[in-house]
Amino acid sequence: MLPLAQFGVLSALATALTSVLSAILLLALTRQLWSLRWSLTRDKESSLPLPKGSMGWPLVGETFHWLFQGSNFHISRRERHGNVFKTHLLGKPVIRVTGAENIRKILLGEHSLVCTQWPQSTRIILGPNTLVNSIGDLHKRKRKILAKVFSRGALESYLPRLQDVVKSEIAKWCSEPGAIDVYSAAKSLTFRIAVRVLLGLQMEEERIVYLAQIFEQLMNNLFSLPIDAPLSGLRKGIKAREILHANMEKIIQEKMERQQTEDEYNDAFDYILSSSKEHDQQLSIQELKETAVELIFAAHSTTASASTSLILQLLRHSAVVERAKIELEAEGLGYESNSSHNGVTFEKEDAADTETTCLLNGGCQNHSDGFPQSKSHVPHLNLDKLSQLRYVDCVVKEVLRFLPPVSGGYRTALQTFELDGYQIPKGWSVMYSIRDTHETAAVFQSPELFDPDRFGPEREESRAARFSYVPFGGGVRSCIGKELAQIILKTLAVELIGTCKWTLATENFPKMQTVPIVHPVNGLHVHFTYNHPL
């Protein structure tokens, strides 16, 4: 017989083992019931099966796998299940879709097969009056109002001030003795463009830095579980939004009063107020606050991501930089072109005018403000000049193909329809994949290579299949600010390539994280200096 002590130990082990096995069986059972619960939502009138895939664990689904694995999450499941697979993310059943033909059906099916459907947390934080949250006729009306904001005339008027902000920020990068975290610097750049150029809000430096931090808090919690509880991501995002609204309300009211007596258009708000009058739509303060945050959202994070990716690719591909320099020189934008006229640089020719313009527009800064002065020789650009920079345009397009800032877009199925032999049930979320489509599209030769020439006149690969290249989406929901984003990227490229040199401050290039937008893990650290200091 076993001693009493040994018997007690064995009994305890048996009890513990039984408890563990019971817990494992319970977890397995709940997971099976969770999967069954979603299987039962398939449309019984359709003979097609649901897409393959896993619904993960109860309530959370595969959200944490998605957040931690980034792009590997979708790659692994696409390899296992194909171009159309099901999963469960951010509290919703989702069908992930890759491929030009599949994406075409979704993007052209807006308002008939599908309607826009951002995650619930995003809809709550941005607010009900935003363009991204509107559907049907409301979406059409809002888009008409905002169309004037991104018209050619408006973009032309933004460009000088936009370029001043770019010059000013690059001056800071080049004056810094240490390395710059490019992603953080790019977010500062695009936030200032949104606030100063688009919204026309004049604020002291301390206030801009503070609001940029608050906006970062909003962005960090935009894609979170839709649980409004203390310390939850959703609650933090809502708090950030309220702070932004409170800071903007007085400024917006003053702007509305001035706009009633002035016909001058200086920024996006002026165009919005004018356009709303033209369409007989009176916008409330609340609508304008939400629109202001949405404009920052549209111009900020995705453009900062693309700007960082642009600099990363310029670091990696010196031959691309040299070809771009040759083009800038040919178009009169290179250093030699602008430093040899009467032996005077651009700053010396226009110093007084530039200083006055910068102070009025909140753009570039000078020594008296405590900021380094720009040593850029590049004259003020215009849209015609930017359009002549064909190779720079190819570089920007290839950056957006190679590292699109967002992985895709969300829709909700308005009716059951078919994709790749599977049914997409009514009411389910559909996420079309931009990144996966760019990586797998047959029209792109060696898609794993960074090759701007694929967009050149001799190849024009993206024209072979319209929906193989969709960095800005497509259809009636295509990004309304895509021209502005490309102008920002081209202006940044011109100023950097034409005036600066840069070196990677770390031994290796950083890995890229893709959720919620593309950005370097632990930052991209770079030393910047001017080519020809004055």
Coordinates of C-alpha atoms in Angstrom, one line a residue:
M1 CA 0.0 0.0 0.0
L2 CA 1.1 3.6 -0.7
P3 CA 2.0 5.8 2.2
L4 CA -0.6 8.3 3.1
A5 CA 1.5 11.2 2.0
Q6 CA 2.3 9.7 -1.4
F7 CA -1.4 8.9 -1.9
G8 CA -2.3 12.6 -1.1
V9 CA 0.2 13.8 -3.6
L10 CA -1.1 11.5 -6.3
S11 CA -4.6 12.5 -5.5
A12 CA -3.8 16.1 -5.8
L13 CA -2.0 15.6 -9.2
A14 CA -5.0 13.6 -10.5
T15 CA -7.3 16.4 -9.4
A16 CA -5.1 19.0 -11.1
L17 CA -4.8 16.9 -14.2
T18 CA -8.6 16.5 -14.3
S19 CA -9.1 20.2 -13.9
V20 CA -6.7 21.0 -16.7
L21 CA -8.2 18.5 -19.1
S22 CA -11.7 19.8 -18.2
A23 CA -10.6 23.3 -18.9
I24 CA -9.0 22.3 -22.3
L25 CA -12.2 20.4 -23.2
L26 CA -14.3 23.4 -22.2
L27 CA -12.2 25.7 -24.3
A28 CA -12.4 23.4 -27.3
L29 CA -16.1 23.1 -26.9
T30 CA -16.7 26.9 -26.6
R31 CA -14.5 27.4 -29.7
Q32 CA -16.5 24.8 -31.6
L33 CA -19.8 26.4 -30.6
W34 CA -18.4 29.8 -31.6
S35 CA -17.5 28.5 -35.0
L36 CA -20.9 26.8 -35.3
R37 CA -22.6 30.0 -34.3
W38 CA -21.2 31.7 -37.4
S39 CA -21.6 28.7 -39.7
L40 CA -25.4 29.0 -39.0
T41 CA -25.4 32.5 -40.3
R42 CA -24.7 31.3 -43.9
D43 CA -27.5 32.2 -46.4
K44 CA -29.6 29.0 -46.7
E45 CA -31.0 30.2 -50.1
S46 CA -27.5 30.0 -51.5
S47 CA -26.0 26.6 -52.4
L48 CA -22.4 28.0 -52.1
P49 CA -20.3 27.3 -49.0
L50 CA -18.8 29.9 -46.7
P51 CA -15.2 30.7 -47.4
K52 CA -12.6 28.6 -45.6
G53 CA -10.9 30.0 -42.5
S54 CA -11.1 30.2 -38.7
M55 CA -13.3 32.3 -36.5
G56 CA -10.9 32.2 -33.6
W57 CA -12.0 32.4 -30.0
P58 CA -15.3 33.6 -28.6
L59 CA -15.8 37.4 -28.7
V60 CA -12.2 38.3 -29.6
G61 CA -12.0 36.0 -32.6
E62 CA -8.5 36.3 -34.2
T63 CA -8.0 40.0 -33.3
F64 CA -4.9 39.5 -31.2
H65 CA -3.3 37.2 -33.8
W66 CA -4.0 40.0 -36.4
L67 CA -2.5 42.7 -34.2
F68 CA 0.6 40.7 -33.2
Q69 CA 1.4 39.0 -36.5
G70 CA 0.7 42.0 -38.8
S71 CA 1.0 41.1 -42.5
N72 CA 2.0 37.5 -41.7
F73 CA -1.5 37.0 -40.4
H74 CA -3.0 37.5 -43.8
I75 CA -0.2 35.9 -45.8
S76 CA -0.3 32.7 -43.8
R77 CA -4.1 32.4 -44.1
R78 CA -4.2 33.3 -47.8
E79 CA -1.6 30.6 -48.4
R80 CA -3.7 28.1 -46.4
H81 CA -7.2 29.1 -47.5
G82 CA -6.9 31.0 -50.8
N83 CA -7.7 34.5 -51.9
V84 CA -11.1 34.6 -50.1
F85 CA -11.1 33.4 -46.5
K86 CA -13.2 34.1 -43.3
T87 CA -12.0 35.3 -39.9
H88 CA -13.3 37.3 -37.0
L89 CA -11.7 40.7 -36.2
L90 CA -12.6 43.6 -33.9
G91 CA -15.9 42.1 -32.9
K92 CA -17.1 41.3 -36.4
P93 CA -17.1 38.3 -38.8
V94 CA -14.9 39.3 -41.7
I95 CA -14.2 37.9 -45.2
R96 CA -10.8 38.9 -46.4
V97 CA -10.5 39.3 -50.2
T98 CA -7.5 39.5 -52.5
G99 CA -7.2 39.8 -56.3
A100 CA -8.0 42.4 -58.9
E101 CA -11.3 40.8 -60.1
N102 CA -12.5 40.2 -56.6
I103 CA -11.7 43.7 -55.6
R104 CA -13.3 45.1 -58.7
K105 CA -16.6 43.4 -57.8
I106 CA -16.5 45.0 -54.4
L107 CA -15.4 48.5 -55.3
L108 CA -17.9 48.8 -58.2
G109 CA -20.6 47.2 -56.1
E110 CA -20.8 50.1 -53.6
H111 CA -24.5 50.9 -52.7
S112 CA -25.7 47.8 -54.5
L113 CA -23.7 44.7 -53.3
V114 CA -21.9 46.4 -50.4
C115 CA -21.7 49.6 -48.4
T116 CA -18.9 51.1 -46.4
Q117 CA -18.3 49.7 -43.0
W118 CA -15.4 50.8 -40.9
P119 CA -14.9 48.9 -37.6
Q120 CA -17.3 50.0 -34.9
S121 CA -14.6 51.7 -32.8
T122 CA -13.5 53.8 -35.8
R123 CA -17.1 54.9 -36.5
I124 CA -17.7 55.9 -32.9
I125 CA -14.4 57.8 -32.5
L126 CA -14.6 59.8 -35.7
G127 CA -18.2 60.6 -35.3
P128 CA -21.5 60.2 -37.3
N129 CA -21.1 63.3 -39.5
T130 CA -17.9 62.2 -41.3
L131 CA -17.6 61.2 -44.9
V132 CA -16.2 57.7 -44.0
N133 CA -19.3 57.0 -41.9
S134 CA -21.9 58.2 -44.4
I135 CA -23.7 56.1 -47.0
G136 CA -26.0 56.5 -49.9
D137 CA -27.3 60.0 -50.7
L138 CA -25.7 61.4 -47.6
H139 CA -22.3 60.2 -48.8
K140 CA -22.9 61.7 -52.3
R141 CA -23.8 65.1 -50.8
K142 CA -20.8 65.2 -48.4
R143 CA -18.5 64.2 -51.2
K144 CA -19.8 67.0 -53.4
I145 CA -19.1 69.5 -50.7
L146 CA -15.6 68.1 -50.1
A147 CA -14.8 67.9 -53.8
K148 CA -14.1 71.6 -53.9
V149 CA -11.5 71.2 -51.1
F150 CA -9.5 68.9 -53.5
S151 CA -10.2 70.7 -56.8
R152 CA -7.2 71.7 -58.9
G153 CA -7.6 75.4 -58.0
A154 CA -7.7 74.6 -54.3
L155 CA -4.6 72.3 -54.5
E156 CA -2.7 75.0 -56.4
S157 CA -3.5 77.5 -53.6
Y158 CA -2.3 75.1 -50.9
L159 CA 1.0 74.2 -52.6
P160 CA 3.2 77.2 -51.7
R161 CA 2.3 77.0 -48.0
L162 CA 2.6 73.2 -48.1
Q163 CA 6.1 73.5 -49.6
D164 CA 7.0 76.1 -46.9
V165 CA 6.0 73.6 -44.2
V166 CA 8.1 70.9 -45.9
K167 CA 11.1 73.2 -46.1
S168 CA 10.8 74.2 -42.5
E169 CA 10.5 70.6 -41.2
I170 CA 13.5 69.5 -43.3
A171 CA 15.5 72.4 -41.9
K172 CA 14.8 70.9 -38.4
W173 CA 15.9 67.4 -39.6
C174 CA 19.2 68.8 -41.1
S175 CA 20.0 70.9 -38.0
E176 CA 19.6 68.0 -35.6
P177 CA 23.1 66.7 -34.7
G178 CA 21.8 63.3 -33.9
A179 CA 19.6 60.9 -35.9
I180 CA 16.0 61.7 -36.7
D181 CA 13.2 59.1 -36.2
V182 CA 11.7 59.5 -39.6
Y183 CA 8.3 58.1 -38.8
S184 CA 7.8 60.5 -35.9
A185 CA 9.1 63.4 -37.9
A186 CA 6.8 62.5 -40.9
K187 CA 3.8 62.5 -38.5
S188 CA 4.8 65.9 -37.3
L189 CA 5.2 67.1 -40.9
T190 CA 1.8 65.9 -42.1
F191 CA 0.0 67.0 -38.9
R192 CA 1.3 70.6 -39.5
I193 CA 0.3 70.4 -43.1
A194 CA -3.2 69.4 -42.1
V195 CA -3.6 72.0 -39.3
R196 CA -1.8 74.9 -40.9
V197 CA -2.5 74.4 -44.7
L198 CA -5.8 72.5 -44.8
L199 CA -7.5 74.0 -41.7
G200 CA -5.7 77.3 -41.7
L201 CA -5.5 77.2 -37.9
Q202 CA -2.8 79.5 -36.5
M203 CA -1.4 78.1 -33.2
E204 CA 1.7 78.6 -31.2
E205 CA 4.3 75.8 -31.4
E206 CA 3.5 74.4 -27.9
R207 CA -0.2 74.0 -28.8
I208 CA 0.6 72.3 -32.1
V209 CA 2.9 69.8 -30.3
Y210 CA 0.2 69.1 -27.6
L211 CA -2.6 68.6 -30.2
A212 CA -0.3 66.3 -32.2
Q213 CA 0.2 64.1 -29.2
I214 CA -3.6 64.0 -28.6
F215 CA -4.2 63.1 -32.2
E216 CA -1.7 60.3 -31.9
Q217 CA -3.7 59.0 -28.9
L218 CA -6.8 59.0 -31.1
M219 CA -5.1 57.2 -33.9
N220 CA -3.6 54.6 -31.6
N221 CA -7.1 53.6 -30.5
L222 CA -9.0 54.0 -33.7
F223 CA -8.9 50.2 -34.3
S224 CA -9.8 48.8 -30.9
L225 CA -12.4 46.4 -29.5
P226 CA -15.7 48.2 -29.3
I227 CA -15.9 48.1 -25.5
D228 CA -16.6 51.4 -23.8
A229 CA -15.0 50.8 -20.4
P230 CA -12.5 52.6 -18.2
L231 CA -9.0 52.3 -19.6
S232 CA -10.3 50.7 -22.8
G233 CA -8.9 51.7 -26.2
L234 CA -12.3 53.0 -27.2
R235 CA -12.6 55.2 -24.1
K236 CA -9.1 56.6 -24.7
G237 CA -10.0 57.4 -28.4
I238 CA -13.2 59.2 -27.4
K239 CA -11.4 61.3 -24.8
A240 CA -8.8 62.3 -27.4
R241 CA -11.5 63.3 -29.9
E242 CA -13.3 65.4 -27.3
I243 CA -10.0 67.3 -26.5
L244 CA -9.4 68.0 -30.2
H245 CA -13.0 69.2 -30.6
A246 CA -12.8 71.5 -27.6
N247 CA -9.6 73.1 -28.9
M248 CA -11.0 73.6 -32.4
E249 CA -14.5 74.9 -31.5
K250 CA -13.6 78.5 -30.8
I251 CA -11.3 78.8 -33.8
I252 CA -14.0 77.3 -36.1
Q253 CA -16.6 79.8 -34.8
E254 CA -14.2 82.7 -35.4
K255 CA -13.5 81.4 -38.9
M256 CA -17.2 81.1 -39.7
E257 CA -17.8 84.7 -38.7
R258 CA -14.9 85.9 -40.9
Q259 CA -16.0 83.8 -43.8
Q260 CA -19.4 85.5 -43.8
T261 CA -17.8 88.8 -44.8
E262 CA -14.8 87.6 -46.9
D263 CA -14.7 85.8 -50.2
E264 CA -11.0 85.0 -50.0
Y265 CA -10.2 81.2 -50.1
N266 CA -7.1 80.3 -48.1
D267 CA -7.7 76.8 -46.8
A268 CA -10.0 73.8 -46.9
F269 CA -12.4 75.3 -44.4
D270 CA -13.0 78.2 -46.7
Y271 CA -13.8 75.9 -49.5
I272 CA -16.0 73.7 -47.3
L273 CA -18.1 76.7 -46.1
S274 CA -18.4 78.1 -49.6
S275 CA -19.3 74.7 -51.1
S276 CA -21.9 74.0 -48.4
K277 CA -23.6 77.3 -49.2
E278 CA -23.6 76.5 -53.0
H279 CA -25.3 73.2 -52.2
D280 CA -27.8 74.9 -49.7
Q281 CA -26.4 72.9 -46.8
Q282 CA -25.8 74.6 -43.5
L283 CA -23.1 72.9 -41.5
S284 CA -23.3 72.9 -37.7
I285 CA -20.3 73.5 -35.4
Q286 CA -20.4 69.8 -34.5
E287 CA -20.2 68.7 -38.2
L288 CA -17.3 71.1 -38.8
K289 CA -15.4 69.8 -35.8
E290 CA -15.9 66.2 -37.0
T291 CA -14.9 67.3 -40.5
A292 CA -11.8 68.9 -39.2
V293 CA -10.7 65.8 -37.4
E294 CA -11.5 63.7 -40.5
L295 CA -9.4 66.0 -42.7
I296 CA -6.4 65.6 -40.2
F297 CA -7.1 61.8 -40.2
A298 CA -7.1 61.8 -44.0
A299 CA -3.9 63.9 -44.5
H300 CA -1.9 62.7 -41.5
S301 CA -1.2 59.1 -40.7
T302 CA -1.4 57.4 -44.1
T303 CA 0.6 60.2 -45.7
A304 CA 3.2 60.0 -42.9
S305 CA 3.4 56.3 -43.5
A306 CA 3.9 56.8 -47.2
S307 CA 6.5 59.6 -46.5
T308 CA 8.4 57.3 -44.3
S309 CA 8.3 54.5 -46.9
L310 CA 9.5 57.0 -49.5
I311 CA 12.6 57.9 -47.4
L312 CA 13.2 54.2 -46.7
Q313 CA 13.3 53.4 -50.4
L314 CA 15.5 56.3 -51.2
L315 CA 17.9 55.0 -48.6
R316 CA 17.8 51.5 -50.1
H317 CA 18.1 52.6 -53.8
S318 CA 20.8 55.1 -54.5
A319 CA 20.4 54.6 -58.3
V320 CA 16.8 55.8 -58.0
V321 CA 18.0 58.9 -56.2
E322 CA 20.6 59.6 -58.9
R323 CA 18.0 59.3 -61.7
A324 CA 15.7 61.6 -59.9
K325 CA 18.5 64.2 -59.4
I326 CA 19.1 64.2 -63.1
E327 CA 15.4 64.9 -63.8
L328 CA 15.3 67.7 -61.2
E329 CA 18.4 69.3 -62.9
A330 CA 16.8 69.0 -66.3
E331 CA 13.7 70.7 -65.0
G332 CA 15.6 73.6 -63.4
L333 CA 15.1 72.3 -59.8
G334 CA 18.6 71.0 -59.1
Y335 CA 21.2 72.7 -57.0
E336 CA 23.3 73.7 -60.0
S337 CA 20.3 75.2 -61.8
N338 CA 19.4 77.4 -58.9
S339 CA 22.7 78.3 -57.4
S340 CA 24.3 79.7 -60.6
H341 CA 21.9 82.5 -61.5
N342 CA 24.0 85.6 -60.8
G343 CA 25.7 83.6 -58.0
V344 CA 22.7 84.1 -55.8
T345 CA 20.7 81.3 -54.1
F346 CA 16.9 81.2 -53.9
E347 CA 16.9 82.3 -50.3
K348 CA 19.0 85.3 -51.0
E349 CA 16.8 86.4 -53.9
D350 CA 13.6 86.1 -52.1
A351 CA 14.6 86.3 -48.4
A352 CA 12.2 89.2 -47.5
D353 CA 9.3 87.9 -49.4
T354 CA 9.8 84.3 -48.1
E355 CA 10.0 85.5 -44.5
T356 CA 6.8 87.5 -44.8
T357 CA 5.0 84.6 -46.5
C358 CA 6.1 82.1 -44.0
L359 CA 5.1 84.2 -41.0
L360 CA 1.6 84.8 -42.5
N361 CA 1.0 81.2 -43.4
G362 CA 2.5 79.5 -40.4
G363 CA 4.9 77.7 -42.7
C364 CA 8.7 77.9 -42.7
Q365 CA 10.4 79.5 -39.7
N366 CA 13.5 81.6 -39.4
H367 CA 16.2 82.1 -36.8
S368 CA 14.3 84.8 -34.9
D369 CA 11.6 82.3 -34.1
G370 CA 14.1 79.9 -32.5
F371 CA 13.9 77.5 -35.5
P372 CA 16.6 76.7 -38.0
Q373 CA 16.2 78.5 -41.4
S374 CA 15.7 76.5 -44.5
K375 CA 18.7 76.3 -46.8
S376 CA 16.7 74.9 -49.6
H377 CA 17.4 76.4 -53.1
V378 CA 14.2 74.9 -54.6
P379 CA 11.9 77.6 -55.8
H380 CA 8.1 77.5 -55.1
L381 CA 6.6 74.7 -57.1
N382 CA 3.3 74.6 -59.0
L383 CA 1.1 71.8 -60.3
D384 CA 2.4 72.1 -63.8
K385 CA 6.0 71.8 -62.7
L386 CA 5.2 68.8 -60.5
S387 CA 3.4 67.1 -63.5
Q388 CA 6.6 67.4 -65.6
L389 CA 8.6 65.3 -63.1
R390 CA 7.7 62.0 -64.7
Y391 CA 10.4 59.9 -62.9
V392 CA 9.6 61.3 -59.5
D393 CA 6.0 60.5 -60.2
C394 CA 7.0 56.9 -61.0
V395 CA 9.0 56.7 -57.7
V396 CA 6.0 57.9 -55.7
K397 CA 3.7 55.4 -57.4
E398 CA 6.1 52.5 -56.8
V399 CA 6.3 53.4 -53.1
L400 CA 2.5 53.3 -52.9
R401 CA 2.5 49.9 -54.6
F402 CA 5.4 48.4 -52.7
L403 CA 4.3 49.6 -49.3
P404 CA 0.7 50.9 -49.4
P405 CA 0.0 52.7 -46.2
V406 CA -3.3 50.8 -45.4
S407 CA -3.8 47.1 -46.0
G408 CA -7.3 47.4 -47.3
G409 CA -10.8 48.7 -46.8
Y410 CA -13.9 47.5 -45.0
R411 CA -17.4 47.0 -46.5
T412 CA -20.6 45.3 -45.4
A413 CA -22.5 42.9 -47.7
L414 CA -26.0 44.4 -48.5
Q415 CA -27.0 41.1 -50.1
T416 CA -25.5 37.7 -50.5
F417 CA -23.2 37.4 -53.5
E418 CA -20.5 35.1 -54.9
L419 CA -16.7 35.5 -54.9
D420 CA -14.3 32.8 -56.1
G421 CA -17.0 30.1 -55.7
Y422 CA -18.0 31.1 -52.1
Q423 CA -21.0 32.9 -50.7
I424 CA -20.5 36.3 -49.0
P425 CA -23.5 36.3 -46.7
K426 CA -25.6 39.5 -46.2
G427 CA -24.5 41.4 -43.2
W428 CA -21.0 40.1 -43.0
S429 CA -18.0 42.5 -43.2
V430 CA -15.8 42.3 -46.3
M431 CA -12.2 43.6 -46.2
Y432 CA -10.6 43.9 -49.5
S433 CA -6.8 43.7 -49.5
I434 CA -4.7 46.3 -51.2
R435 CA -1.3 45.0 -50.0
D436 CA -1.9 41.4 -50.9
T437 CA -3.3 42.3 -54.3
H438 CA -0.2 44.4 -55.1
E439 CA 2.0 41.6 -54.1
T440 CA 0.3 38.9 -56.1
A441 CA -1.0 40.7 -59.2
A442 CA 0.2 38.9 -62.3
V443 CA 0.5 42.2 -64.2
F444 CA 3.5 43.3 -62.2
Q445 CA 6.9 41.9 -63.3
S446 CA 8.9 40.7 -60.2
P447 CA 6.5 42.4 -57.7
E448 CA 8.9 41.7 -54.9
L449 CA 11.4 44.3 -56.4
F450 CA 11.2 48.0 -56.0
D451 CA 11.1 49.2 -59.6
P452 CA 9.8 52.7 -60.4
D453 CA 10.2 52.0 -64.2
R454 CA 7.2 49.7 -64.0
F455 CA 5.1 52.9 -64.1
G456 CA 7.1 54.5 -66.9
P457 CA 5.8 55.0 -70.4
E458 CA 7.5 52.0 -71.8
R459 CA 5.9 49.5 -69.4
E460 CA 2.9 51.0 -67.6
E461 CA 2.2 47.7 -66.0
S462 CA -0.7 48.9 -63.8
R463 CA -2.8 49.7 -66.9
A464 CA -3.1 46.1 -67.9
A465 CA -5.5 45.4 -65.1
R466 CA -7.3 48.4 -63.5
F467 CA -7.8 47.0 -60.1
S468 CA -4.3 45.5 -59.7
Y469 CA -3.1 48.8 -58.4
V470 CA -5.4 50.4 -55.8
P471 CA -3.4 52.3 -53.2
F472 CA -6.3 54.8 -52.9
G473 CA -9.2 52.3 -53.3
G474 CA -11.5 52.7 -56.2
G475 CA -15.1 53.4 -57.3
V476 CA -17.3 56.0 -55.6
R477 CA -15.3 55.5 -52.4
S478 CA -11.9 56.2 -53.8
C479 CA -9.8 58.4 -51.6
I480 CA -11.0 61.9 -52.2
G481 CA -7.7 63.4 -51.1
K482 CA -5.4 61.2 -53.3
E483 CA -4.1 64.1 -55.4
L484 CA -3.2 66.0 -52.3
A485 CA -1.4 63.0 -50.8
Q486 CA 0.6 62.6 -54.0
I487 CA 1.5 66.3 -54.1
I488 CA 2.8 66.1 -50.5
L489 CA 4.9 63.0 -51.4
K490 CA 6.3 64.6 -54.6
T491 CA 7.1 67.9 -52.9
L492 CA 8.9 66.0 -50.1
A493 CA 10.8 64.0 -52.7
V494 CA 11.8 67.1 -54.6
E495 CA 13.0 69.0 -51.5
L496 CA 14.9 66.0 -50.1
I497 CA 16.6 64.8 -53.4
G498 CA 17.3 68.3 -54.5
T499 CA 18.9 69.6 -51.3
C500 CA 19.8 66.9 -48.9
K501 CA 21.9 63.8 -48.2
W502 CA 21.0 61.1 -45.7
T503 CA 22.5 58.1 -44.1
L504 CA 21.0 55.2 -42.1
A505 CA 21.9 55.6 -38.4
T506 CA 21.4 52.0 -37.5
E507 CA 23.3 48.9 -38.6
N508 CA 20.3 47.3 -40.4
F509 CA 17.1 48.6 -41.9
P510 CA 14.0 48.2 -39.6
K511 CA 11.3 45.6 -40.1
M512 CA 8.0 47.0 -41.2
Q513 CA 4.8 46.6 -39.2
T514 CA 1.5 46.7 -41.2
V515 CA -1.2 47.1 -38.5
P516 CA -3.0 49.5 -38.5
I517 CA -0.9 51.2 -41.1
V518 CA 2.6 50.5 -42.4
H519 CA 5.4 51.8 -40.2
P520 CA 8.9 50.8 -39.2
V521 CA 9.2 48.7 -36.0
N522 CA 11.1 50.9 -33.5
G523 CA 11.4 53.7 -36.0
L524 CA 13.6 54.5 -39.0
H525 CA 16.6 56.4 -37.7
V526 CA 18.4 58.6 -40.2
H527 CA 21.0 61.4 -40.2
F528 CA 20.1 64.3 -42.5
T529 CA 22.3 67.2 -43.8
Y530 CA 22.1 69.8 -46.5
N531 CA 24.2 69.1 -49.6
H532 CA 25.5 72.6 -49.9
P533 CA 25.3 74.5 -46.5
L534 CA 25.3 78.3 -46.9

